Amino acid sequence: MSTPEEARRALEAVYQRVEARAADISGTHDWWPCRRGCDHCCRHLAAPLPLTELEWRYLEEGLQQLSAEAQEELHARVDALARQETRPYTCPLLDQETGACRVYAHRPLACRSYGFAAARDGGLFCHFILDLVGKHGDADIVWANQDALEEALARLSGPTRPLSEWFARRQRQEP
Ligand code: SF4
Ligand code: SF4
């Protein structure tokens, strides 16, 4: 059983693994399209973001750095998202004017690995990346392993819940 500090360090280590892979891939391919302001993936979520409890605690640190006004607006957006029946979803944590993530340093694994990881049964790339990989090839790309990353996080802090559920607990002030 690890202490909260050990668990947090382990989470950061998983995140750093993904960041290192992403930096290696984008740093060695000048055609790589991911950059600040490219927010298509944040505007086209197939489902509300999934986070483990440890990831949610980490994300909350980022939320706490936002103004009270911004946090109130976020809660309203999350409430609206919970009622939304159509897809895709726009992430409520996106600054829609700048296309930047409001909690970038604290974003969950799903956001860090998207575009840079492949599942065991196939790719998980965005269509911009798929188009470019079709043009340039991916024989020299070492993708992160999405399943292995998710399994590492599940071992650390159990199953994921959707972002809206974590927010609802926060509003009810549940642990
Ligand atoms: S994953 Fe795709 S949509 Fe998202 S930042 Fe990268 S290129 Fe843009
Ligand atoms: S948490 Fe940030 S990076 Fe992830 S989908 Fe939302 S806005 Fe995009």
Short mmCIF file of C-alpha atoms and ligand atoms in Angstrom, two decimals:
data_model
loop_
_atom_site.label_atom_id
_atom_site.label_comp_id
_atom_site.label_asym_id
_atom_site.label_seq_id
_atom_site.Cartn_x
_atom_site.Cartn_y
_atom_site.Cartn_z
CA MET A 1 0.00 0.00 0.00
CA SER A 2 1.60 3.26 -1.07
CA THR A 3 1.30 6.61 0.67
CA PRO A 4 -0.52 9.47 -1.12
CA GLU A 5 2.86 11.05 -1.90
CA GLU A 6 4.21 7.81 -3.38
CA ALA A 7 1.06 7.36 -5.45
CA ARG A 8 1.31 10.93 -6.71
CA ARG A 9 4.94 10.43 -7.69
CA ALA A 10 4.00 7.20 -9.47
CA LEU A 11 1.27 9.04 -11.38
CA GLU A 12 3.72 11.75 -12.39
CA ALA A 13 6.15 9.07 -13.53
CA VAL A 14 3.49 7.59 -15.84
CA TYR A 15 2.71 11.07 -17.17
CA GLN A 16 6.42 11.73 -17.71
CA ARG A 17 6.74 8.50 -19.68
CA VAL A 18 4.03 9.71 -22.04
CA GLU A 19 5.48 13.22 -22.25
CA ALA A 20 8.91 11.82 -23.11
CA ARG A 21 7.45 9.62 -25.85
CA ALA A 22 5.39 12.51 -27.21
CA ALA A 23 8.41 14.84 -27.18
CA ASP A 24 10.51 12.22 -28.94
CA ILE A 25 7.90 11.64 -31.65
CA SER A 26 7.08 15.30 -32.30
CA GLY A 27 10.71 16.38 -31.92
CA THR A 28 11.94 13.98 -34.59
CA HIS A 29 9.12 14.58 -37.10
CA ASP A 30 8.90 18.19 -38.23
CA TRP A 31 5.54 17.48 -39.82
CA TRP A 32 3.95 16.51 -36.51
CA PRO A 33 0.71 18.52 -36.17
CA CYS A 34 0.04 18.68 -32.39
CA ARG A 35 0.53 22.21 -31.09
CA ARG A 36 -1.06 24.78 -28.81
CA GLY A 37 -4.28 26.01 -30.39
CA CYS A 38 -4.92 22.75 -32.27
CA ASP A 39 -7.98 21.91 -30.25
CA HIS A 40 -9.91 19.62 -32.59
CA CYS A 41 -9.43 16.63 -30.28
CA CYS A 42 -10.68 18.65 -27.28
CA ARG A 43 -13.78 19.65 -29.27
CA HIS A 44 -14.55 16.16 -30.52
CA LEU A 45 -14.55 13.83 -27.53
CA ALA A 46 -16.41 10.58 -28.16
CA ALA A 47 -17.28 10.45 -24.43
CA PRO A 48 -16.66 12.62 -21.36
CA LEU A 49 -13.03 12.36 -20.26
CA PRO A 50 -12.27 9.25 -18.17
CA LEU A 51 -10.07 9.72 -15.08
CA THR A 52 -8.98 7.55 -12.20
CA GLU A 53 -9.33 8.96 -8.70
CA LEU A 54 -5.64 9.82 -8.52
CA GLU A 55 -5.85 11.63 -11.83
CA TRP A 56 -8.90 13.54 -10.61
CA ARG A 57 -7.03 14.66 -7.46
CA TYR A 58 -4.18 15.84 -9.66
CA LEU A 59 -6.57 17.63 -12.00
CA GLU A 60 -8.23 19.31 -9.01
CA GLU A 61 -4.91 20.96 -8.20
CA GLY A 62 -5.14 22.63 -11.61
CA LEU A 63 -8.77 23.58 -11.05
CA GLN A 64 -7.90 25.21 -7.75
CA GLN A 65 -5.50 27.53 -9.58
CA LEU A 66 -8.38 28.95 -11.65
CA SER A 67 -10.36 31.97 -10.49
CA ALA A 68 -13.64 31.43 -8.62
CA GLU A 69 -15.44 32.85 -11.65
CA ALA A 70 -13.73 30.40 -14.02
CA GLN A 71 -14.52 27.50 -11.69
CA GLU A 72 -18.18 28.52 -11.55
CA GLU A 73 -18.31 28.68 -15.33
CA LEU A 74 -16.70 25.25 -15.51
CA HIS A 75 -19.32 23.73 -13.24
CA ALA A 76 -22.06 25.19 -15.47
CA ARG A 77 -20.37 23.69 -18.53
CA VAL A 78 -20.02 20.30 -16.88
CA ASP A 79 -23.71 20.37 -15.89
CA ALA A 80 -24.65 21.16 -19.49
CA LEU A 81 -22.40 18.35 -20.70
CA ALA A 82 -24.11 15.85 -18.41
CA ARG A 83 -27.44 16.71 -20.08
CA GLN A 84 -26.05 16.63 -23.61
CA GLU A 85 -27.40 13.71 -25.61
CA THR A 86 -25.55 14.30 -28.87
CA ARG A 87 -21.91 13.60 -29.65
CA PRO A 88 -19.13 14.60 -30.00
CA TYR A 89 -18.53 16.48 -26.75
CA THR A 90 -16.44 19.60 -26.30
CA CYS A 91 -14.32 19.33 -23.20
CA PRO A 92 -15.53 21.82 -20.59
CA LEU A 93 -11.91 22.46 -19.59
CA LEU A 94 -11.07 23.96 -22.97
CA ASP A 95 -10.64 27.71 -23.24
CA GLN A 96 -12.78 28.03 -26.33
CA GLU A 97 -11.39 31.43 -27.31
CA THR A 98 -7.71 30.48 -27.34
CA GLY A 99 -8.02 26.74 -27.99
CA ALA A 100 -5.80 26.09 -24.95
CA CYS A 101 -6.39 23.66 -22.11
CA ARG A 102 -7.16 25.47 -18.85
CA VAL A 103 -5.53 22.73 -16.82
CA TYR A 104 -2.78 21.73 -19.23
CA ALA A 105 -0.17 20.81 -16.60
CA HIS A 106 -2.77 18.72 -14.75
CA ARG A 107 -4.60 17.12 -17.68
CA PRO A 108 -5.29 13.38 -17.53
CA LEU A 109 -3.60 10.51 -19.33
CA ALA A 110 -6.24 10.39 -22.07
CA CYS A 111 -5.21 13.88 -23.19
CA ARG A 112 -1.49 13.32 -22.85
CA SER A 113 -1.40 10.11 -24.87
CA TYR A 114 -3.96 10.97 -27.54
CA GLY A 115 -2.18 11.05 -30.87
CA PHE A 116 1.01 9.54 -29.44
CA ALA A 117 -0.17 6.12 -28.30
CA ALA A 118 -1.51 3.02 -30.00
CA ALA A 119 -3.79 0.42 -28.48
CA ARG A 120 -2.80 -3.24 -28.74
CA ASP A 121 -5.61 -3.84 -31.20
CA GLY A 122 -4.88 -0.82 -33.38
CA GLY A 123 -4.19 2.89 -33.54
CA LEU A 124 -5.79 5.66 -31.54
CA PHE A 125 -4.67 8.55 -33.68
CA CYS A 126 -6.55 11.66 -34.66
CA HIS A 127 -7.43 11.99 -38.33
CA PHE A 128 -4.86 14.78 -38.88
CA ILE A 129 -2.17 12.41 -37.67
CA LEU A 130 -3.57 9.48 -39.62
CA ASP A 131 -3.49 11.54 -42.83
CA LEU A 132 0.11 12.62 -42.22
CA VAL A 133 1.22 9.14 -41.21
CA GLY A 134 -0.34 7.91 -44.46
CA LYS A 135 1.81 10.41 -46.33
CA HIS A 136 5.09 10.10 -44.41
CA GLY A 137 4.86 6.58 -42.98
CA ASP A 138 5.29 5.53 -39.35
CA ALA A 139 7.96 2.84 -39.59
CA ASP A 140 10.31 4.96 -37.44
CA ILE A 141 7.72 5.94 -34.83
CA VAL A 142 7.72 4.18 -31.48
CA TRP A 143 4.18 4.72 -30.25
CA ALA A 144 3.38 4.74 -26.55
CA ASN A 145 1.38 1.68 -25.49
CA GLN A 146 -2.07 2.92 -24.49
CA ASP A 147 -3.16 -0.31 -22.84
CA ALA A 148 0.00 -0.55 -20.75
CA LEU A 149 -0.40 3.07 -19.61
CA GLU A 150 -4.04 2.57 -18.65
CA GLU A 151 -3.18 -0.65 -16.81
CA ALA A 152 -0.43 1.16 -14.88
CA LEU A 153 -2.90 3.83 -13.78
CA ALA A 154 -5.57 1.26 -12.90
CA ARG A 155 -3.06 -0.50 -10.63
CA LEU A 156 -2.32 2.82 -8.96
CA SER A 157 -5.83 4.07 -8.38
CA GLY A 158 -8.54 1.77 -9.68
CA PRO A 159 -11.06 2.27 -12.45
CA THR A 160 -11.87 5.47 -14.29
CA ARG A 161 -15.04 7.54 -13.92
CA PRO A 162 -16.23 10.24 -16.33
CA LEU A 163 -15.18 13.82 -15.63
CA SER A 164 -18.81 14.85 -15.02
CA GLU A 165 -19.10 12.28 -12.23
CA TRP A 166 -16.00 13.59 -10.46
CA PHE A 167 -17.36 17.13 -10.74
CA ALA A 168 -20.73 16.04 -9.31
CA ARG A 169 -18.93 14.50 -6.31
CA ARG A 170 -16.97 17.72 -5.89
CA GLN A 171 -20.20 19.74 -5.85
CA ARG A 172 -21.64 17.38 -3.24
CA GLN A 173 -18.29 17.66 -1.41
CA GLU A 174 -17.94 13.88 -1.33
CA PRO A 175 -14.46 12.43 -0.76
S1 SF4 B 1 -4.15 14.97 -31.51
FE1 SF4 B 1 -4.82 15.84 -33.48
S2 SF4 B 1 -6.36 17.40 -33.00
FE2 SF4 B 1 -5.22 16.91 -31.12
S3 SF4 B 1 -3.57 18.44 -31.00
FE3 SF4 B 1 -2.74 16.62 -32.08
S4 SF4 B 1 -3.10 17.06 -34.25
FE4 SF4 B 1 -4.38 18.46 -33.10
S1 SF4 B 2 -8.55 18.37 -20.30
FE1 SF4 B 2 -7.54 19.87 -21.59
S2 SF4 B 2 -6.35 18.67 -23.08
FE2 SF4 B 2 -7.88 17.31 -22.17
S3 SF4 B 2 -9.63 17.37 -23.59
FE3 SF4 B 2 -9.96 18.89 -21.97
S4 SF4 B 2 -9.19 20.82 -22.81
FE4 SF4 B 2 -8.35 19.14 -24.04
#
